[in-house]
Short mmCIF file of C-alpha atoms in Angstrom, two decimals:
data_model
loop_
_atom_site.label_atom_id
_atom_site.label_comp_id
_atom_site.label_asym_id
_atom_site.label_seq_id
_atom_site.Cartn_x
_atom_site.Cartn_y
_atom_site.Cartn_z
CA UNK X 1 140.11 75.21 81.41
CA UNK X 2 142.35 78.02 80.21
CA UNK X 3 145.40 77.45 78.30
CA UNK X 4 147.74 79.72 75.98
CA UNK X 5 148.97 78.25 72.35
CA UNK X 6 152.09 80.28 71.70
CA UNK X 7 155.04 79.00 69.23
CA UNK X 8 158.03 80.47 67.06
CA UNK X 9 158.98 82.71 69.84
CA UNK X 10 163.11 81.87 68.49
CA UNK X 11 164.91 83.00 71.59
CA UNK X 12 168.29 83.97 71.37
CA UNK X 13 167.77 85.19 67.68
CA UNK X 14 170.57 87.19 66.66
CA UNK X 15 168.58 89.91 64.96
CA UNK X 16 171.19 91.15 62.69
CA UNK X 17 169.78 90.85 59.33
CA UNK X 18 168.65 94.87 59.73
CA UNK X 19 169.81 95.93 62.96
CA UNK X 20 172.58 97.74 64.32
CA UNK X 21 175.03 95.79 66.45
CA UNK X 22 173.32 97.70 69.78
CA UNK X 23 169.87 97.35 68.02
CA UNK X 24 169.97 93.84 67.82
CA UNK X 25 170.97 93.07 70.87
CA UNK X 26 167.99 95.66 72.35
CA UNK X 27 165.62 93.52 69.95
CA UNK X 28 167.37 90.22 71.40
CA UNK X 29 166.65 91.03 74.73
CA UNK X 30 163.28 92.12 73.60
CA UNK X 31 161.99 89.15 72.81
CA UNK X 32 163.12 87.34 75.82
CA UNK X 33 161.19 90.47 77.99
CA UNK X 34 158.04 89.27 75.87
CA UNK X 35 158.25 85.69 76.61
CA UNK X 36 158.36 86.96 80.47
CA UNK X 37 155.58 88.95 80.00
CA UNK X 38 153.31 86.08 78.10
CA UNK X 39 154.30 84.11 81.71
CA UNK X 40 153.26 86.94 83.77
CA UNK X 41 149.40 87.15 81.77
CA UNK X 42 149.09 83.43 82.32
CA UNK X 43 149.91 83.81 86.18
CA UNK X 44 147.57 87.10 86.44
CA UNK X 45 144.80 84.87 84.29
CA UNK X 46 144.77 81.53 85.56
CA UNK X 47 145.98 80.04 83.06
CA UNK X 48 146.89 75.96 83.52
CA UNK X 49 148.82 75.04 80.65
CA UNK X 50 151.01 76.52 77.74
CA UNK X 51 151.00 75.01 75.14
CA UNK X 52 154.72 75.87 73.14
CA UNK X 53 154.01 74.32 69.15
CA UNK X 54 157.77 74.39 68.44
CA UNK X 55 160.78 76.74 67.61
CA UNK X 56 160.96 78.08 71.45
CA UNK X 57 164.69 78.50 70.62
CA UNK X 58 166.70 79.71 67.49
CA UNK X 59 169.24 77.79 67.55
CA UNK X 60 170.82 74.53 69.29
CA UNK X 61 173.35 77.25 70.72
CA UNK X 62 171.43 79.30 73.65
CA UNK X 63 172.64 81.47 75.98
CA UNK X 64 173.30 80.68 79.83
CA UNK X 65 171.01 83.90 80.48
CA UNK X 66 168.59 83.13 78.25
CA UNK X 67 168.14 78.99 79.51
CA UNK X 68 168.07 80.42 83.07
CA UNK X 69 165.16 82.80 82.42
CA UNK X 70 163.16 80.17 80.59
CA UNK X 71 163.85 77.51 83.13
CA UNK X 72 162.73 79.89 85.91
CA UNK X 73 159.52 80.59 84.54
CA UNK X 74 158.53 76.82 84.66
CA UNK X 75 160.00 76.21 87.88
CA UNK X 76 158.04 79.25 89.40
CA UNK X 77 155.43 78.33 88.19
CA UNK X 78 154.20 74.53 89.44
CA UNK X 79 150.90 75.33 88.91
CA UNK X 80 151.13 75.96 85.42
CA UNK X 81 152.12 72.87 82.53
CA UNK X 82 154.78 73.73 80.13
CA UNK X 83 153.66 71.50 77.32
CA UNK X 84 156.40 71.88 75.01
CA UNK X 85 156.94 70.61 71.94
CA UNK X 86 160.26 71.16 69.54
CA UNK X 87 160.16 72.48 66.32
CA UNK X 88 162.58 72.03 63.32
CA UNK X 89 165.11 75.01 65.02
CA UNK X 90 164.76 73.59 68.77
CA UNK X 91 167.61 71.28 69.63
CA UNK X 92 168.01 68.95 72.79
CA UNK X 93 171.04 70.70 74.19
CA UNK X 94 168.26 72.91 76.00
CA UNK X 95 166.76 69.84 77.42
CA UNK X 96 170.09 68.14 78.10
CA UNK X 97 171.51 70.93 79.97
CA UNK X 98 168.76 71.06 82.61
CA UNK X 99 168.74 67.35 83.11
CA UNK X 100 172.66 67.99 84.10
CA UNK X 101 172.11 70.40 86.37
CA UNK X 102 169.77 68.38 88.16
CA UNK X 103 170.80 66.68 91.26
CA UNK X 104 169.23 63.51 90.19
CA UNK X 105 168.75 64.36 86.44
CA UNK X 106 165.42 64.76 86.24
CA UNK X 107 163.22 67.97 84.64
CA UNK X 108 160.91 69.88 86.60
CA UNK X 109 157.66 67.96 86.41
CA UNK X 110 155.24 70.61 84.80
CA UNK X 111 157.70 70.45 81.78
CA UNK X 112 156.01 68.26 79.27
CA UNK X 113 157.73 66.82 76.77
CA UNK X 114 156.50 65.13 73.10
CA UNK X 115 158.57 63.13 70.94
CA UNK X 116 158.34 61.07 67.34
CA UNK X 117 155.17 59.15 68.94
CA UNK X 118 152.12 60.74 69.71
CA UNK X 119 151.51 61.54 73.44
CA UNK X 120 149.09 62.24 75.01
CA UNK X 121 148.17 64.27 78.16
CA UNK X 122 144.90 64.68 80.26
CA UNK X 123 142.97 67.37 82.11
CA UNK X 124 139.38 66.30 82.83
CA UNK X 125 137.72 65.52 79.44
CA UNK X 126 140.63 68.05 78.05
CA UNK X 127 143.49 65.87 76.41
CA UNK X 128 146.16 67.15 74.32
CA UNK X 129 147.91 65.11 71.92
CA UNK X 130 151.24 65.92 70.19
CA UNK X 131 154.13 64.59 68.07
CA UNK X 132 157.15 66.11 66.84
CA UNK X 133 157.79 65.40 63.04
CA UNK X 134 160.54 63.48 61.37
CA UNK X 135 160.86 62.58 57.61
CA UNK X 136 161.30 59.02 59.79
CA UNK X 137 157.32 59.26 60.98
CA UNK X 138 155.65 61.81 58.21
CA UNK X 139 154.20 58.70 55.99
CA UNK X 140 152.52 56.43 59.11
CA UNK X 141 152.13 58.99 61.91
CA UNK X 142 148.82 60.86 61.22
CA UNK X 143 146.82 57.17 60.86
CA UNK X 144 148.17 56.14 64.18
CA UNK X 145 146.38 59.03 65.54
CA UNK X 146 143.45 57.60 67.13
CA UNK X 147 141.37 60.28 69.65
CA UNK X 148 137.87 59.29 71.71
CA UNK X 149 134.78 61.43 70.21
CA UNK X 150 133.68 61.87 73.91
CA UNK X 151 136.13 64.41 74.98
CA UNK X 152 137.72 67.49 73.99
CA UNK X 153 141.17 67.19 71.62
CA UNK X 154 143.99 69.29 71.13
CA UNK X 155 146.46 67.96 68.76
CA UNK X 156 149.98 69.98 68.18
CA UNK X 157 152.11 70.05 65.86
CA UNK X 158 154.84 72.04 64.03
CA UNK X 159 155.29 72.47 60.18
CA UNK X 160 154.04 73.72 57.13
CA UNK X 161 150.04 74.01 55.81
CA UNK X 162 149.68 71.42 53.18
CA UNK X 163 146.91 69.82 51.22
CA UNK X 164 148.08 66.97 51.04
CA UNK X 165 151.09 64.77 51.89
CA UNK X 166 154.87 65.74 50.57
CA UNK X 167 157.81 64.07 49.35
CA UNK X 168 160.60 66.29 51.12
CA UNK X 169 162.29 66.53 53.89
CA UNK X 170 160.59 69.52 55.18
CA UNK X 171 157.84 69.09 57.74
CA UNK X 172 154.52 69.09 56.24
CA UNK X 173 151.17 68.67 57.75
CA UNK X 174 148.62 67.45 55.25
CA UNK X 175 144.91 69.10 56.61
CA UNK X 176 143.24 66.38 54.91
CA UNK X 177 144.82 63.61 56.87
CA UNK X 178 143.66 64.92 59.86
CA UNK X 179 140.25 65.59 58.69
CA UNK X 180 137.56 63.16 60.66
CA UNK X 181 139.40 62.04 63.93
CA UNK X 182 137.70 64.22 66.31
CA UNK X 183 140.17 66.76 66.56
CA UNK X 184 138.48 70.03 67.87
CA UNK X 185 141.63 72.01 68.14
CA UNK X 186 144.95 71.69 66.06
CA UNK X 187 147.42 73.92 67.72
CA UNK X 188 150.00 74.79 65.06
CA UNK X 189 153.70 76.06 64.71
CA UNK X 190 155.76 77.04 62.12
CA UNK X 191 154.03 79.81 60.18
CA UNK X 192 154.72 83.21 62.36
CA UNK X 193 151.37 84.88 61.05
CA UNK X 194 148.35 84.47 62.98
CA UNK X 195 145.85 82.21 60.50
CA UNK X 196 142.77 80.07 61.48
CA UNK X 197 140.48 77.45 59.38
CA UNK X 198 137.97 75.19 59.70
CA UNK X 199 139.20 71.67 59.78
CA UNK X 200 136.52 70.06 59.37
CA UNK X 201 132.57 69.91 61.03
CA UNK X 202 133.53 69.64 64.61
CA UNK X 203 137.13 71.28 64.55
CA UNK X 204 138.90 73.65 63.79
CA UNK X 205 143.09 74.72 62.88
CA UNK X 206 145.14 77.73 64.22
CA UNK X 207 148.81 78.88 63.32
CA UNK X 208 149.43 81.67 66.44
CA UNK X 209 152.03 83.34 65.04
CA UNK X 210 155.19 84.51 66.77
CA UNK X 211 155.71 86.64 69.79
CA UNK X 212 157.36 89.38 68.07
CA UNK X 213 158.39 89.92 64.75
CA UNK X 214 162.40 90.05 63.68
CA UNK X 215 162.02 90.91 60.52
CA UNK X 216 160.10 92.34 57.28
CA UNK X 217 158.68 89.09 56.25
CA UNK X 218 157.03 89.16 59.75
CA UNK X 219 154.98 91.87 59.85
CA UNK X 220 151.88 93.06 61.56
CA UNK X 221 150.32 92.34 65.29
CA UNK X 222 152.15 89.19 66.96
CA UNK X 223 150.80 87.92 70.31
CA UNK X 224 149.56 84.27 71.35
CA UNK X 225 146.59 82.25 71.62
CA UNK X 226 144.27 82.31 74.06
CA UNK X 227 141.96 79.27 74.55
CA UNK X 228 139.01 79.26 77.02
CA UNK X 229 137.41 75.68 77.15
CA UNK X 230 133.88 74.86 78.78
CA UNK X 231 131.75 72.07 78.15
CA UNK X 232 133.53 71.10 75.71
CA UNK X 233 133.19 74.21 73.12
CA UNK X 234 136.18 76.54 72.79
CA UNK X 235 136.68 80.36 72.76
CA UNK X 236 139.50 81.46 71.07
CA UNK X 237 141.19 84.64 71.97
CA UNK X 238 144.13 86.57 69.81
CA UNK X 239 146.07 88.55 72.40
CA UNK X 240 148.65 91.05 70.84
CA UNK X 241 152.22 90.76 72.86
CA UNK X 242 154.96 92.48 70.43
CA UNK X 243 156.78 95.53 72.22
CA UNK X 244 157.25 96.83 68.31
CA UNK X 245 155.52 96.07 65.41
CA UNK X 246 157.21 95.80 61.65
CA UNK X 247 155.89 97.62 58.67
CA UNK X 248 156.31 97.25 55.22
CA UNK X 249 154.66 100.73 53.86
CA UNK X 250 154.37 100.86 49.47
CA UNK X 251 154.41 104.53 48.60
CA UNK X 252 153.80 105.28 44.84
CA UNK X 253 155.89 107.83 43.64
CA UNK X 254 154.37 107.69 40.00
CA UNK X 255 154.95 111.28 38.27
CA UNK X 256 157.20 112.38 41.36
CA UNK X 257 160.43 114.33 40.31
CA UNK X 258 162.13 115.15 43.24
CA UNK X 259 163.28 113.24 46.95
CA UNK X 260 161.08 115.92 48.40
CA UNK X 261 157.96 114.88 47.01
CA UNK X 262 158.74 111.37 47.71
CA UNK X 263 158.90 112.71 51.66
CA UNK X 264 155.55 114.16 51.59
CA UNK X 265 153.78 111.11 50.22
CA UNK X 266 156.19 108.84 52.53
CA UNK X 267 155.04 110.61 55.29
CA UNK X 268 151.39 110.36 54.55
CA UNK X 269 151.36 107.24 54.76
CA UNK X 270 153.20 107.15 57.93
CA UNK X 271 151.44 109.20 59.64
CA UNK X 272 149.36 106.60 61.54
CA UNK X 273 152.87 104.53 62.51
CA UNK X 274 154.36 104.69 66.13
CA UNK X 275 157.47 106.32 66.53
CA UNK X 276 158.47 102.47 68.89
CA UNK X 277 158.17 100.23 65.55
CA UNK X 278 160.21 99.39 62.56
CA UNK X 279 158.78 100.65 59.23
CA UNK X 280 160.28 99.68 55.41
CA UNK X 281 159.09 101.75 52.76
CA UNK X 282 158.85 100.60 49.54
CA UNK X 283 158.52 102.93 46.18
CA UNK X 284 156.62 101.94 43.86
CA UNK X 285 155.28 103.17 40.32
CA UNK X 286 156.93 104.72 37.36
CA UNK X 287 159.29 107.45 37.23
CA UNK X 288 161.03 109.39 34.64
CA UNK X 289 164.70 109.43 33.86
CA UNK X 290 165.39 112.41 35.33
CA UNK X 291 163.67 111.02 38.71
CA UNK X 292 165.90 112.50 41.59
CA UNK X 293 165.20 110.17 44.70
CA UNK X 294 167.51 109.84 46.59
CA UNK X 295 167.12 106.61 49.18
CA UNK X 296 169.48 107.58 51.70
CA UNK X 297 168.24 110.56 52.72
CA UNK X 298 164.70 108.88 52.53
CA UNK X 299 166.05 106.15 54.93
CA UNK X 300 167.16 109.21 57.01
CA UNK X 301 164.02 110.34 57.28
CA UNK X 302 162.74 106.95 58.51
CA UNK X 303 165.62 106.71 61.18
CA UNK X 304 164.88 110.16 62.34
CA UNK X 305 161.42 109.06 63.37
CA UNK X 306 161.24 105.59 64.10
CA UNK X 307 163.24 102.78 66.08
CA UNK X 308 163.98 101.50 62.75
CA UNK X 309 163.48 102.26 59.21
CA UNK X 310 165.41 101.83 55.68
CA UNK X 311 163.70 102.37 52.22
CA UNK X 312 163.88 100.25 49.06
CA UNK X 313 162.79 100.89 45.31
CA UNK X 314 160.40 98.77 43.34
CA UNK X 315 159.78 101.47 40.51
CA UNK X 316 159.61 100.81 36.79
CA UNK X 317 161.52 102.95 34.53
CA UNK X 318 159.17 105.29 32.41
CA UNK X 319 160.48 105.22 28.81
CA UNK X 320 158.59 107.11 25.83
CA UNK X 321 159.69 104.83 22.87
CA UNK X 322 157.97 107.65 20.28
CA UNK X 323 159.58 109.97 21.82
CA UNK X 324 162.96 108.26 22.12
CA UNK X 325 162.94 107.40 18.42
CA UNK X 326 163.59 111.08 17.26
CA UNK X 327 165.55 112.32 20.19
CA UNK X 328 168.70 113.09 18.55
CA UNK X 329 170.79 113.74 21.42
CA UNK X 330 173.30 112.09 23.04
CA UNK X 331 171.09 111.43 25.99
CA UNK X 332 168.25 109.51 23.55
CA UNK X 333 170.97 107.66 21.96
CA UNK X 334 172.60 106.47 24.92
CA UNK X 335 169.25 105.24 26.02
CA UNK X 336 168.57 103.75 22.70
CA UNK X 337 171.35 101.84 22.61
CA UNK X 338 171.22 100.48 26.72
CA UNK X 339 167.64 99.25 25.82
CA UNK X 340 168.64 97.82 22.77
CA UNK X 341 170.85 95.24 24.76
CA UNK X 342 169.61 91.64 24.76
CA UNK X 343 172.10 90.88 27.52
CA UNK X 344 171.26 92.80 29.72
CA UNK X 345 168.02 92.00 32.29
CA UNK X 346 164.93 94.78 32.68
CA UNK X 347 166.26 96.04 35.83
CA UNK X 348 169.74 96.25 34.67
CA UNK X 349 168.86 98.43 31.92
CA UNK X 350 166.77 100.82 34.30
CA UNK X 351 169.78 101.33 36.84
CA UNK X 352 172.19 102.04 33.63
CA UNK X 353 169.81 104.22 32.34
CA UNK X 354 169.13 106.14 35.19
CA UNK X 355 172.63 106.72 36.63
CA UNK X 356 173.92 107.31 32.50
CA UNK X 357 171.01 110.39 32.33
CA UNK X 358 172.52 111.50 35.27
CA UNK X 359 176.03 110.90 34.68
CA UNK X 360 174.95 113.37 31.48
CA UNK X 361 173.23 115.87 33.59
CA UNK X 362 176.06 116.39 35.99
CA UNK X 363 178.45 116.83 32.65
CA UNK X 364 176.04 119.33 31.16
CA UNK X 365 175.47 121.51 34.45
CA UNK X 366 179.10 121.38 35.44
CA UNK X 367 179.23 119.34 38.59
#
């Protein structure tokens, strides 16, 4: 049996947080085009089931185009099972909408559905289990979990990694509860970074990852999961699917004195980038006072050559106490006196330092 564990794929994202207005709604439109494309590999493969571990949708609010592209796919496809199970952003208006515009309000039957109780569904000696978490069932529901050690179990579910059982409200799965029930697979949602684990001596836990990433806390290869089972033993497969990939690049700029060096060593580490993805940049290191970087045109830079790019600073201020101490002009004692400054935070006194030195310059040269 072949099947694909996907998850987190949050259609209808808005995409703003970085975007322009006309980016975001390319990157919206994107990510749809990907889902389509993860349909048309399991159709070219042979796969028989999909397995969706929650967060298909970003929000309870999604889009006529966007419900009728996902609703084609599974009624195009009889032959392949939808098993699809909500995460803590999916909503039932999806759901409710496509019972309404059924004649006799009914789904299309390879849409499988999972709800507060496990369920269960069976291919051969293949079953797959899932339950959709609630801070109603989180205390009772992993013990009522019963599977047969003869066949072959996938259990799915969406939430966080956690050792062992919380107290909030926010959906935790607890590795050690599941530990010793003859679980071979535990398909997993939530996380949007491809991870895997032992669970314990027969089976084993996987967190796919998202489809494509939307923003910089989501970087790196997405895809989906590909799972070929035979005789009970299981290959796993990672198959990249993002269009574009995100980036988060440090460049150390330690010693630097100009934006122009900054560009060079930017660019070096760049270099192996492709022009279709988003890349941040992020300084790093110390620089002097009398640093000139200037982050706009550095962002420039990054916009020139990729989709996307911006650049942020994470450098230290160097400051030369000795040398501070006997610096008699105005510049050391304006320094003096901004470090002296109990109220003021670390980073504070960097950005007052460094825009008073070259508040000074600018005075002293004229400008």
């Amino acid at each position: 049996m072949r099947l694909i564990h996907c998850g987190d794929l949050h259609l209808d994202s808005k995409m703003e947080s970085n975007l322009t207005k006309e980016q975001a709604k390319g990157r919206k439109e994107e990510i749809l085009l990907t889902y389509v494309q993860m349909i048309d590999y399991a159709k070219k493969n042979n796969v028989q089931a999909i397995l969706i571990a929650g967060d298909l949708f970003d929000t309870k609010k999604v889009s006529k185009k966007t419900q009728n592209v996902v609703l084609d796919s599974i009624r195009s496809n009889p032959s392949i099972d939808f098993l699809y199970l909500r995460g803590n952003h999916d909503e039932t208006s999806f759901l409710d909408t496509l019972r309404f515009e059924d004649e006799d309000g009914k789904l299309p039957e390879n849409l499988k559905l999972f709800g507060e109780n496990w369920t269960h569904y069976e291919y051969d000696d293949v079953v797959v289990s899932g339950v959709e978490l609630s801070q109603g069932n989180m205390e009772y529901i992993y013990d009522a979990l019963i599977l047969s050690p003869e066949q072959f179990h996938i259990v799915m579910l969406h939430g966080q990694e956690a050792k062992y059982k919380g107290k909030d409200t926010t959906p935790k799965i607890p590795l050690s509860e599941l530990k010793n029930r003859n679980i071979d697979y535990l398909a997993l949602g939530h996380i949007h970074s491809y991870k895997e684990g032992k669970l314990d001596r027969r089976g084993e836990y996987c967190y796919c990852g998202c489809l494509e990433g939307r923003g910089f806390d989501e970087c790196g290869q997405k895809g989906f999961v590909l799972l070929d089972i035979e005789n009970k033993t299981c290959k796993r497969t990672f198959i990249p699917m993002g269009r574009r990939t995100l980036h988060e690049v440090c460049v150390d700029v330690t010693g630097m004195m100009s934006t122009s060096q900054a560009v060079e060593a930017m660019e070096e580490a760049i270099q192996e980038v492709s022009a279709d993805d988003l890349v941040k940049v992020v300084l790093t290191g110390e620089v002097e006072v009398e640093t000139e970087l200037d982050l706009s045109y550095l962002t420039k830079v990054l916009q020139e050559r990729f989709y996307f790019g911006k650049v942020s600073s994470e450098t230290k201020l160097a400051i030369h106490i000795e040398q501070l101490a006997h610096d008699v002009s105005l510049k050391g004692e304006f320094l003096r006196m901004v470090l002296a400054d109990k109220k003021l935070s670390d980073k504070a006194k960097e950005q007052i330092c460094l825009l008073g030195v070259r508040a000074l310059a600018g005075e002293e040269l004229g400008l």
